[in-house]
Amino acid sequence: MNKLIQLFLSFSRIGVMTFGGGYAMIPMLEKELVEKKHWVSEEELLDYYAVGQCTPGIIAVNTATFVGHKTAGVWGGIFATLGVVFPSLIIITLIAAVLTNFADIPAVKCAFAGIRVCVCVLIFNAVVKLWKKAVTDKATLTIFLAVFLMSVFFDMSPVFFVLVSGICGVMVTNMGGRDK
């Protein structure tokens, strides 16, 4: 029961401090789950995050469920998921109750414009961190460039990119292009 409460509280802290969505939470996940709690390795966390991004639903919720399940089974997944969702539920409910009254005030509009810029920086920092861990050799750089260019020039489903990238990663590894 102690582990379940720890999962709930850890993910609640992450949930209450994560502004900007799932990408912005990567540094917090690393600090709390990898460095502080040692529940997962950095590589495992990035794998859970990648799978969480590819599956239906919110990245933060999916990642919390994976980490919680790995740490304490089915109940761990449930408690971690509830932990990451609970703060947002409370905060969004409170904001929704008062936002409609203040949304047209110029200062509120300016505040939201500033928050959007901040969120862009948080997402950019997460992308840089992911880049350093994911693009590690010529093979992964090639996959990255191919997916990037195709996503810019073609309107294709992200699921396609994920599947093709996974297949390419397996092929490169099996052909001896990368260390296993």
XYZ file of C-alpha atoms in Angstrom:
180
model
C 0.000 0.000 0.000
C 2.913 2.334 0.755
C 4.236 1.962 -2.827
C 0.778 2.779 -4.228
C 0.572 5.954 -2.149
C 4.096 6.902 -3.253
C 3.077 6.390 -6.897
C -0.039 8.507 -6.441
C 1.850 11.322 -4.689
C 4.786 11.316 -7.130
C 2.530 11.473 -10.149
C 0.336 14.086 -8.445
C 3.410 16.307 -8.023
C 4.264 15.793 -11.670
C 0.657 16.396 -12.702
C 0.282 19.611 -10.728
C 3.553 21.066 -12.069
C 3.288 20.007 -15.702
C 2.304 22.944 -17.848
C 2.372 22.566 -21.603
C 1.290 18.969 -21.926
C 3.114 15.693 -22.134
C 6.278 16.956 -23.795
C 6.929 19.461 -21.056
C 6.763 16.768 -18.391
C 9.821 14.800 -19.595
C 12.350 16.629 -17.384
C 10.089 16.222 -14.347
C 9.564 12.523 -15.074
C 13.311 11.987 -15.317
C 14.050 13.821 -12.097
C 11.285 12.145 -10.056
C 11.168 8.617 -11.495
C 14.728 7.982 -12.661
C 16.967 10.094 -10.428
C 14.966 10.358 -7.198
C 12.840 7.186 -6.949
C 14.864 4.857 -9.225
C 11.629 3.169 -10.354
C 12.717 3.088 -14.002
C 15.873 3.667 -15.994
C 16.181 6.636 -18.330
C 15.934 4.311 -21.325
C 12.825 2.591 -19.941
C 11.197 5.961 -19.315
C 11.845 7.110 -22.879
C 10.478 3.794 -24.168
C 7.320 4.169 -22.067
C 7.010 7.763 -23.223
C 7.390 6.755 -26.876
C 4.794 3.984 -26.572
C 2.533 6.341 -24.607
C 2.761 8.821 -27.446
C 1.870 6.189 -30.029
C -1.133 4.771 -28.208
C -4.538 6.435 -27.974
C -4.955 8.829 -25.096
C -2.969 11.473 -23.299
C 0.799 10.941 -23.200
C 1.054 11.809 -19.495
C -1.674 9.338 -18.572
C -0.270 6.564 -20.740
C 3.247 7.036 -19.378
C 1.983 7.110 -15.778
C 0.073 3.891 -16.390
C 3.139 2.138 -17.846
C 5.469 3.256 -15.053
C 2.924 2.474 -12.344
C 2.289 -0.991 -13.767
C 6.013 -1.724 -13.975
C 6.524 -0.513 -10.420
C 3.535 -2.095 -8.639
C 1.432 -4.101 -11.086
C -2.146 -3.318 -12.081
C -2.880 -1.341 -8.914
C 0.316 0.644 -9.456
C -0.878 1.585 -12.931
C -4.238 2.671 -11.537
C -2.765 4.745 -8.692
C -0.152 6.413 -10.923
C -2.809 7.246 -13.508
C -5.151 8.683 -10.881
C -2.242 10.671 -9.450
C -1.326 12.331 -12.724
C -4.962 13.108 -13.592
C -6.207 14.305 -10.192
C -4.429 17.720 -10.056
C -5.483 18.577 -13.617
C -9.064 17.662 -12.881
C -9.164 19.981 -9.862
C -7.277 22.845 -11.538
C -9.278 22.703 -14.785
C -12.556 22.603 -12.876
C -11.578 25.716 -10.898
C -10.301 27.560 -13.964
C -13.393 26.689 -15.994
C -15.572 28.032 -13.200
C -13.955 31.479 -13.331
C -12.377 31.764 -16.782
C -15.561 32.560 -18.634
C -15.922 35.672 -16.474
C -12.390 36.928 -17.165
C -11.460 35.636 -20.636
C -12.107 38.959 -22.374
C -9.980 41.064 -20.039
C -6.882 42.324 -21.935
C -4.502 41.401 -19.090
C -5.794 37.809 -19.116
C -5.362 37.604 -22.906
C -1.784 38.884 -22.570
C -1.074 36.416 -19.770
C -2.217 33.524 -21.979
C -0.034 34.812 -24.834
C 2.966 34.774 -22.485
C 2.087 31.302 -21.220
C 1.920 29.977 -24.805
C 5.453 31.258 -25.458
C 6.695 29.629 -22.251
C 5.081 26.324 -23.234
C 6.870 26.462 -26.599
C 10.207 26.785 -24.788
C 9.365 23.858 -22.478
C 8.444 21.695 -25.466
C 11.612 22.746 -27.307
C 13.728 21.754 -24.293
C 12.004 18.367 -24.200
C 12.664 17.878 -27.923
C 16.360 18.687 -27.470
C 16.589 16.211 -24.591
C 14.826 13.515 -26.619
C 17.069 14.259 -29.599
C 20.213 13.669 -27.533
C 18.928 10.273 -26.367
C 17.322 9.100 -29.607
C 19.576 10.270 -32.439
C 22.814 8.545 -31.509
C 24.334 7.383 -34.790
C 24.016 7.603 -38.589
C 21.179 5.072 -38.712
C 18.997 6.939 -36.221
C 19.873 10.267 -37.878
C 18.762 8.833 -41.236
C 15.475 7.599 -39.761
C 14.945 10.985 -38.099
C 15.592 12.939 -41.307
C 13.375 10.644 -43.385
C 10.465 10.920 -40.936
C 10.967 14.670 -40.534
C 10.963 15.327 -44.278
C 8.002 13.030 -44.923
C 6.018 14.685 -42.123
C 6.737 18.132 -43.559
C 5.878 17.303 -47.176
C 3.179 14.630 -46.836
C -0.006 14.547 -44.792
C 0.374 11.069 -43.289
C -0.718 9.500 -40.037
C 1.813 9.555 -37.188
C 1.007 5.855 -36.731
C 2.555 5.200 -40.146
C 5.742 7.035 -39.150
C 5.993 5.111 -35.884
C 5.467 1.727 -37.539
C 7.915 2.395 -40.372
C 10.514 3.792 -37.947
C 10.183 0.728 -35.732
C 10.593 -1.589 -38.714
C 13.621 0.394 -39.902
C 15.165 0.199 -36.427
C 14.742 -3.585 -36.375
C 16.138 -3.939 -39.897
C 19.185 -1.774 -39.171
C 19.897 -3.693 -35.973
C 19.534 -7.091 -37.649
C 21.717 -6.052 -40.584
C 24.525 -5.206 -38.177
C 24.249 -1.465 -38.652
C 23.875 -0.827 -34.921
C 24.845 -2.461 -31.687
C 22.099 -4.647 -30.277
